[in-house]
Amino acid sequence: MGRNSKECLAFLCLVQLLITTIAVESQNVESYWERLESKRIDTHCHFAPEFYREILREKKITAGGRPIPAWNVTEHLAFMDKMNISFSIASVSTPGAVLNGHYPVEERRKLARMLNEYGYALRKQYPDRFGFFATLTLPDVEGSVNEAIYALDSLKAAGVVLLASSAGEVLGSRPDYEPLYAELDKRNAVVFVHPGQSVCSAEGDCPIRSSGVPPFAVDFLLDTTRAALNLVYSNVIHKYPSVKFILAHSGGFLPFATFRATKILNLLKNDSDSIVLSQLQQFYVDTAISGNEWALPSTLALLGHNHLTYGSDYPFAPENVMLENSLDTDRYFEQNLKAEALGHIRFSTASKLFGRKISVDSLCDD
């Protein structure tokens, strides 16, 4: 082979190498962005330490008719990896630290502290994967204020979880909760409002228990809706604008009932429709078991995509249901909104809410 032929072959090989390199880099860039856009921050998931599950089992207490499922961090992390969840903000589900209306106040405070110390240990062990919402002891206001200050300032909790109802008291219905709202407002706190133990979850007779439909199927949604309307009716949303409330399960029935709720609150408060509506639109919601073609239109009509966060409801929902819900959310947004809107729900809105600036590198880590 002559010199010119060898040089020509070398040149062709170099060109081929460059073409291959560019193709590989192009594929890497496409893969990079696909991975970036698919990552999620989960604002609605739960942890259930074994000591807590044992307490509930002994007292035969469920979460609105749903037995407390087994939980461990290894399986939770495996679920997160499967679902492309980069970071989870975990909370204790109902009944929280107030097991029933007769549970002693000191026992409530002790249990809340144990749960929050556990959440802190989880955050310390996996700082790039977990944060936690602190458990409080409402309707015990003094204990709740003290625990909120400790959890937010010392344990660096991401926020607090408040049950929509606890021990027969609905969130937003009592003016003596004001000291707690004030402390949360001072700290620009995020409050996760999760449904509580409805009337038919408590001891005693229940007129609809014979229906066979457990409270977590329907009553949970009403519980959240009532709490949201109470927070507007009692001017909590107006008086404490630095508190950001995330309502579970797309706000229960709230988006669907916006027109009715606005008109009734207008009559009760003697405010204009626009004022009432603007306060309802201060809420954030998560998509836990509610991110689908039936729920999303009304949710988006009320709040827009900037006030939605991703929620899985792990480990309470069956895994196939959580996967289906996530796929339904993605499909709806891809078909009806711009791609950036889906990014807001998956991670951007939560990242801004919690002041956690997750880097591009961490989002793309395997």
Short mmCIF file of C-alpha atoms in Angstrom, two decimals:
data_model
loop_
_atom_site.label_atom_id
_atom_site.label_comp_id
_atom_site.label_asym_id
_atom_site.label_seq_id
_atom_site.Cartn_x
_atom_site.Cartn_y
_atom_site.Cartn_z
CA MET A 1 0.00 0.00 0.00
CA GLY A 2 1.42 3.40 -1.02
CA ARG A 3 1.98 6.32 1.27
CA ASN A 4 -0.98 8.25 -0.11
CA SER A 5 -3.24 5.25 0.36
CA LYS A 6 -2.14 4.88 3.98
CA GLU A 7 -2.69 8.59 4.64
CA CYS A 8 -6.10 8.36 3.03
CA LEU A 9 -7.01 5.35 5.16
CA ALA A 10 -5.79 7.10 8.31
CA PHE A 11 -7.85 10.15 7.40
CA LEU A 12 -10.96 8.02 6.83
CA CYS A 13 -10.41 6.27 10.16
CA LEU A 14 -10.12 9.63 11.91
CA VAL A 15 -13.31 10.86 10.28
CA GLN A 16 -15.10 7.67 11.33
CA LEU A 17 -13.80 8.09 14.88
CA LEU A 18 -15.07 11.67 15.01
CA ILE A 19 -18.46 10.64 13.66
CA THR A 20 -18.70 7.85 16.23
CA THR A 21 -17.63 10.20 19.05
CA ILE A 22 -20.19 12.81 18.07
CA ALA A 23 -22.91 10.16 17.86
CA VAL A 24 -22.03 8.78 21.30
CA GLU A 25 -21.92 12.28 22.82
CA SER A 26 -25.27 13.06 21.20
CA GLN A 27 -26.75 9.91 22.71
CA ASN A 28 -25.27 10.80 26.10
CA VAL A 29 -26.81 14.27 25.93
CA GLU A 30 -30.20 12.81 25.01
CA SER A 31 -29.92 10.25 27.81
CA TYR A 32 -28.81 12.99 30.20
CA TRP A 33 -31.87 15.10 29.55
CA GLU A 34 -34.21 12.13 29.62
CA ARG A 35 -32.84 11.22 33.05
CA LEU A 36 -33.00 14.81 34.24
CA GLU A 37 -36.64 15.24 33.26
CA SER A 38 -37.70 11.93 34.79
CA LYS A 39 -36.38 12.58 38.31
CA ARG A 40 -38.89 13.34 41.04
CA ILE A 41 -39.17 14.80 44.54
CA ASP A 42 -41.80 12.90 46.50
CA THR A 43 -43.69 15.15 48.94
CA HIS A 44 -46.26 12.52 49.97
CA CYS A 45 -44.74 9.33 51.30
CA HIS A 46 -44.61 7.82 54.76
CA PHE A 47 -42.30 6.13 57.19
CA ALA A 48 -43.59 3.75 59.86
CA PRO A 49 -40.94 2.61 62.34
CA GLU A 50 -41.54 -0.82 63.83
CA PHE A 51 -41.99 0.59 67.35
CA TYR A 52 -44.82 2.78 66.03
CA ARG A 53 -46.49 -0.06 64.14
CA GLU A 54 -46.33 -2.18 67.30
CA ILE A 55 -48.08 0.53 69.35
CA LEU A 56 -50.86 0.77 66.78
CA ARG A 57 -51.22 -3.00 66.54
CA GLU A 58 -51.55 -3.32 70.31
CA LYS A 59 -54.30 -0.71 70.34
CA LYS A 60 -55.95 -2.08 67.18
CA ILE A 61 -55.64 1.29 65.44
CA THR A 62 -55.61 1.65 61.66
CA ALA A 63 -55.18 4.56 59.26
CA GLY A 64 -58.80 5.22 58.42
CA GLY A 65 -59.50 1.51 58.06
CA ARG A 66 -56.18 0.76 56.35
CA PRO A 67 -53.77 -1.34 58.44
CA ILE A 68 -50.36 0.28 58.83
CA PRO A 69 -48.16 -1.48 56.26
CA ALA A 70 -44.69 -2.83 56.94
CA TRP A 71 -41.95 -0.31 56.16
CA ASN A 72 -38.17 -0.29 56.07
CA VAL A 73 -35.69 2.10 54.56
CA THR A 74 -34.09 -0.46 52.25
CA GLU A 75 -37.35 -1.20 50.48
CA HIS A 76 -38.26 2.49 50.41
CA LEU A 77 -34.97 3.33 48.69
CA ALA A 78 -35.49 0.50 46.20
CA PHE A 79 -38.95 1.89 45.40
CA MET A 80 -37.48 5.37 44.95
CA ASP A 81 -34.86 4.08 42.53
CA LYS A 82 -37.50 2.18 40.56
CA MET A 83 -39.67 5.31 40.30
CA ASN A 84 -36.79 7.73 39.59
CA ILE A 85 -37.42 9.56 42.87
CA SER A 86 -34.28 11.44 43.80
CA PHE A 87 -35.52 12.79 47.14
CA SER A 88 -38.42 11.95 49.46
CA ILE A 89 -39.93 14.06 52.23
CA ALA A 90 -41.46 11.42 54.48
CA SER A 91 -44.12 11.84 57.14
CA VAL A 92 -46.05 9.75 59.65
CA SER A 93 -49.57 9.07 58.45
CA THR A 94 -52.74 9.24 60.52
CA PRO A 95 -53.22 8.91 63.48
CA GLY A 96 -49.82 10.51 64.02
CA ALA A 97 -49.00 10.95 67.70
CA VAL A 98 -52.63 11.42 68.82
CA LEU A 99 -53.85 7.85 68.79
CA ASN A 100 -57.33 8.79 69.99
CA GLY A 101 -59.12 11.51 71.89
CA HIS A 102 -58.35 9.85 75.23
CA TYR A 103 -54.63 9.36 74.63
CA PRO A 104 -52.80 11.28 77.42
CA VAL A 105 -51.13 14.54 76.42
CA GLU A 106 -47.75 13.53 77.83
CA GLU A 107 -47.87 10.28 75.87
CA ARG A 108 -48.67 12.22 72.70
CA ARG A 109 -45.66 14.48 73.25
CA LYS A 110 -43.37 11.56 74.01
CA LEU A 111 -44.49 9.69 70.89
CA ALA A 112 -44.13 12.76 68.66
CA ARG A 113 -40.59 13.29 69.92
CA MET A 114 -39.70 9.64 69.25
CA LEU A 115 -41.07 9.84 65.71
CA ASN A 116 -39.29 13.10 64.98
CA GLU A 117 -35.98 11.82 66.33
CA TYR A 118 -36.43 8.82 64.06
CA GLY A 119 -37.09 11.12 61.09
CA TYR A 120 -33.97 13.10 61.98
CA ALA A 121 -31.87 9.91 62.10
CA LEU A 122 -33.24 8.93 58.70
CA ARG A 123 -32.31 12.33 57.29
CA LYS A 124 -28.83 12.18 58.82
CA GLN A 125 -28.15 8.70 57.44
CA TYR A 126 -29.43 9.52 53.93
CA PRO A 127 -29.06 13.31 53.55
CA ASP A 128 -29.29 13.16 49.75
CA ARG A 129 -32.39 10.96 49.72
CA PHE A 130 -34.65 11.83 52.67
CA GLY A 131 -36.13 14.77 54.50
CA PHE A 132 -39.08 14.59 56.89
CA PHE A 133 -42.20 16.42 58.03
CA ALA A 134 -42.29 16.71 61.80
CA THR A 135 -45.20 15.16 63.70
CA LEU A 136 -47.02 17.45 66.16
CA THR A 137 -49.64 16.87 68.85
CA LEU A 138 -52.71 19.00 67.99
CA PRO A 139 -55.13 19.76 69.53
CA ASP A 140 -52.43 20.12 72.21
CA VAL A 141 -51.27 23.61 71.20
CA GLU A 142 -48.49 24.10 73.74
CA GLY A 143 -46.92 20.75 72.93
CA SER A 144 -47.27 21.37 69.20
CA VAL A 145 -45.60 24.79 69.38
CA ASN A 146 -42.67 23.41 71.38
CA GLU A 147 -42.25 20.39 69.12
CA ALA A 148 -42.48 22.49 65.95
CA ILE A 149 -39.77 24.86 67.19
CA TYR A 150 -37.52 21.96 68.18
CA ALA A 151 -38.08 19.98 64.99
CA LEU A 152 -37.69 22.90 62.59
CA ASP A 153 -34.81 24.65 64.36
CA SER A 154 -32.81 21.78 65.84
CA LEU A 155 -33.71 18.72 63.77
CA LYS A 156 -33.94 20.72 60.54
CA ALA A 157 -37.24 19.14 59.52
CA ALA A 158 -38.41 20.06 56.02
CA GLY A 159 -41.74 21.16 57.48
CA VAL A 160 -44.53 19.80 59.66
CA VAL A 161 -47.43 17.50 58.98
CA LEU A 162 -50.78 18.57 60.39
CA LEU A 163 -53.71 16.18 60.28
CA ALA A 164 -56.88 17.62 58.77
CA SER A 165 -58.64 16.36 61.87
CA SER A 166 -57.33 14.98 65.12
CA ALA A 167 -59.15 13.90 68.27
CA GLY A 168 -62.38 15.31 66.85
CA GLU A 169 -60.93 18.77 66.08
CA VAL A 170 -60.75 19.97 62.48
CA LEU A 171 -57.72 21.98 61.42
CA GLY A 172 -58.54 25.67 61.12
CA SER A 173 -61.59 25.52 63.39
CA ARG A 174 -59.99 26.69 66.66
CA PRO A 175 -58.61 30.18 67.28
CA ASP A 176 -56.31 28.88 70.03
CA TYR A 177 -54.15 27.28 67.28
CA GLU A 178 -52.94 30.79 66.38
CA PRO A 179 -49.64 30.56 68.36
CA LEU A 180 -48.67 27.55 66.25
CA TYR A 181 -49.54 29.27 62.97
CA ALA A 182 -47.50 32.29 64.11
CA GLU A 183 -44.38 30.19 64.80
CA LEU A 184 -44.75 28.43 61.47
CA ASP A 185 -45.19 31.76 59.70
CA LYS A 186 -42.01 33.15 61.29
CA ARG A 187 -40.09 30.22 59.83
CA ASN A 188 -41.68 30.27 56.35
CA ALA A 189 -42.66 26.70 57.12
CA VAL A 190 -44.19 24.19 54.74
CA VAL A 191 -47.19 22.38 56.21
CA PHE A 192 -48.33 19.07 54.78
CA VAL A 193 -52.04 18.64 55.47
CA HIS A 194 -52.85 14.94 55.57
CA PRO A 195 -56.30 13.48 56.25
CA GLY A 196 -56.82 12.38 59.82
CA GLN A 197 -58.95 9.89 61.67
CA SER A 198 -62.47 10.59 60.49
CA VAL A 199 -65.47 10.10 62.76
CA CYS A 200 -65.93 6.60 61.39
CA SER A 201 -62.35 5.68 62.23
CA ALA A 202 -62.81 6.35 65.92
CA GLU A 203 -64.30 4.17 68.62
CA GLY A 204 -68.04 3.91 69.03
CA ASP A 205 -70.95 3.66 66.66
CA CYS A 206 -70.72 4.95 63.13
CA PRO A 207 -73.89 5.38 61.06
CA ILE A 208 -72.17 4.55 57.76
CA ARG A 209 -69.78 1.80 58.87
CA SER A 210 -72.16 -0.82 57.48
CA SER A 211 -71.60 0.58 53.96
CA GLY A 212 -68.47 -1.53 53.67
CA VAL A 213 -66.50 1.36 52.13
CA PRO A 214 -63.61 2.23 54.48
CA PRO A 215 -63.04 5.82 55.59
CA PHE A 216 -59.72 6.14 53.71
CA ALA A 217 -61.63 5.68 50.44
CA VAL A 218 -63.96 8.68 50.82
CA ASP A 219 -63.84 10.32 54.25
CA PHE A 220 -60.14 11.17 53.85
CA LEU A 221 -60.97 13.39 50.88
CA LEU A 222 -63.76 15.17 52.71
CA ASP A 223 -61.52 15.60 55.77
CA THR A 224 -58.88 17.41 53.69
CA THR A 225 -61.48 19.54 51.91
CA ARG A 226 -63.09 20.64 55.16
CA ALA A 227 -59.73 21.58 56.66
CA ALA A 228 -58.83 23.66 53.60
CA LEU A 229 -62.11 25.57 53.73
CA ASN A 230 -61.69 26.09 57.49
CA LEU A 231 -58.24 27.58 56.95
CA VAL A 232 -59.72 30.09 54.51
CA TYR A 233 -62.86 30.76 56.58
CA SER A 234 -60.84 31.44 59.74
CA ASN A 235 -58.45 33.77 57.82
CA VAL A 236 -55.39 31.61 58.56
CA ILE A 237 -54.34 31.78 54.90
CA HIS A 238 -54.66 35.56 54.92
CA LYS A 239 -53.03 36.21 58.33
CA TYR A 240 -50.08 33.85 57.87
CA PRO A 241 -49.04 34.20 54.22
CA SER A 242 -45.53 32.81 54.77
CA VAL A 243 -46.90 29.37 55.65
CA LYS A 244 -47.18 27.17 52.57
CA PHE A 245 -49.84 24.46 52.83
CA ILE A 246 -49.64 21.30 50.70
CA LEU A 247 -52.97 19.46 50.65
CA ALA A 248 -52.82 15.69 50.19
CA HIS A 249 -54.47 13.88 47.27
CA SER A 250 -55.02 16.95 45.07
CA GLY A 251 -56.84 18.69 47.90
CA GLY A 252 -59.56 16.07 48.27
CA PHE A 253 -62.80 17.36 46.72
CA LEU A 254 -61.67 20.99 46.77
CA PRO A 255 -60.82 21.50 43.06
CA PHE A 256 -64.07 19.88 41.92
CA ALA A 257 -66.09 21.91 44.47
CA THR A 258 -64.35 25.27 43.91
CA PHE A 259 -67.43 27.08 42.61
CA ARG A 260 -69.64 25.85 45.44
CA ALA A 261 -66.96 26.51 48.07
CA THR A 262 -66.28 30.03 46.77
CA LYS A 263 -69.94 31.03 46.83
CA ILE A 264 -70.56 29.62 50.32
CA LEU A 265 -67.42 31.19 51.80
CA ASN A 266 -68.46 34.44 50.14
CA LEU A 267 -71.72 34.35 52.08
CA LEU A 268 -70.11 33.27 55.36
CA LYS A 269 -67.23 35.76 55.25
CA ASN A 270 -68.89 38.55 53.31
CA ASP A 271 -65.85 38.62 51.01
CA SER A 272 -65.90 38.89 47.24
CA ASP A 273 -65.52 35.84 45.05
CA SER A 274 -62.12 37.07 43.90
CA ILE A 275 -60.78 37.36 47.47
CA VAL A 276 -62.00 33.91 48.42
CA LEU A 277 -60.68 32.37 45.23
CA SER A 278 -57.29 34.04 45.63
CA GLN A 279 -56.96 32.45 49.09
CA LEU A 280 -57.95 29.02 47.80
CA GLN A 281 -55.30 29.42 45.14
CA GLN A 282 -52.59 29.83 47.78
CA PHE A 283 -52.73 26.11 48.49
CA TYR A 284 -50.38 23.57 46.98
CA VAL A 285 -51.44 19.98 46.42
CA ASP A 286 -49.75 16.68 45.68
CA THR A 287 -50.70 14.14 43.04
CA ALA A 288 -50.80 11.07 45.32
CA ILE A 289 -53.40 8.68 43.85
CA SER A 290 -55.03 11.67 42.14
CA GLY A 291 -52.84 12.47 39.12
CA ASN A 292 -55.18 11.28 36.39
CA GLU A 293 -57.43 12.44 33.57
CA TRP A 294 -60.42 12.74 35.91
CA ALA A 295 -58.83 14.75 38.74
CA LEU A 296 -56.17 16.81 36.97
CA PRO A 297 -58.40 19.10 34.85
CA SER A 298 -60.17 20.65 37.85
CA THR A 299 -56.97 20.68 39.92
CA LEU A 300 -55.09 22.55 37.20
CA ALA A 301 -58.02 24.90 36.60
CA LEU A 302 -57.89 25.97 40.26
CA LEU A 303 -54.15 26.00 40.95
CA GLY A 304 -52.16 25.81 37.72
CA HIS A 305 -49.19 23.49 37.35
CA ASN A 306 -46.94 25.63 39.58
CA HIS A 307 -48.82 24.54 42.71
CA LEU A 308 -48.71 20.79 42.12
CA THR A 309 -46.07 18.46 43.55
CA TYR A 310 -45.45 14.78 42.96
CA GLY A 311 -46.71 12.35 45.60
CA SER A 312 -46.53 8.57 45.67
CA ASP A 313 -48.31 7.64 48.95
CA TYR A 314 -45.70 4.96 49.61
CA PRO A 315 -46.08 2.48 51.31
CA PHE A 316 -49.85 2.73 51.77
CA ALA A 317 -50.87 2.42 48.13
CA PRO A 318 -50.17 -0.81 46.22
CA GLU A 319 -47.07 -0.48 44.05
CA ASN A 320 -48.96 -1.09 40.79
CA VAL A 321 -51.39 1.72 41.71
CA MET A 322 -48.54 4.13 42.45
CA LEU A 323 -46.90 3.29 39.13
CA GLU A 324 -50.16 3.67 37.22
CA ASN A 325 -50.82 7.02 38.90
CA SER A 326 -47.36 8.32 37.96
CA LEU A 327 -47.73 7.16 34.36
CA ASP A 328 -51.20 8.72 34.14
CA THR A 329 -49.84 12.05 35.40
CA ASP A 330 -46.97 12.00 32.91
CA ARG A 331 -49.27 11.03 30.04
CA TYR A 332 -51.80 13.76 30.82
CA PHE A 333 -49.15 16.47 30.94
CA GLU A 334 -47.37 15.28 27.83
CA GLN A 335 -50.64 15.35 25.91
CA ASN A 336 -52.09 18.58 27.28
CA LEU A 337 -49.31 20.88 28.53
CA LYS A 338 -45.77 21.94 27.75
CA ALA A 339 -42.90 19.70 28.82
CA GLU A 340 -41.68 22.23 31.39
CA ALA A 341 -44.97 21.92 33.29
CA LEU A 342 -44.24 18.27 34.01
CA GLY A 343 -40.79 19.25 35.29
CA HIS A 344 -42.44 21.62 37.76
CA ILE A 345 -44.63 18.88 39.18
CA ARG A 346 -41.84 16.32 39.31
CA PHE A 347 -39.25 18.41 41.11
CA SER A 348 -39.01 22.17 40.47
CA THR A 349 -41.95 23.30 42.61
CA ALA A 350 -40.94 21.13 45.56
CA SER A 351 -37.33 22.22 45.25
CA LYS A 352 -38.37 25.86 45.52
CA LEU A 353 -40.83 25.21 48.34
CA PHE A 354 -38.27 23.53 50.54
CA GLY A 355 -35.31 25.68 49.58
CA ARG A 356 -33.48 22.56 48.46
CA LYS A 357 -31.57 23.40 45.31
CA ILE A 358 -30.91 20.02 43.80
CA SER A 359 -28.08 20.20 41.32
CA VAL A 360 -28.25 18.82 37.81
CA ASP A 361 -25.50 16.35 38.74
CA SER A 362 -27.42 14.91 41.68
CA LEU A 363 -30.56 14.59 39.59
CA CYS A 364 -28.65 12.57 37.03
CA ASP A 365 -26.80 10.28 39.44
CA ASP A 366 -27.60 6.60 38.95
#
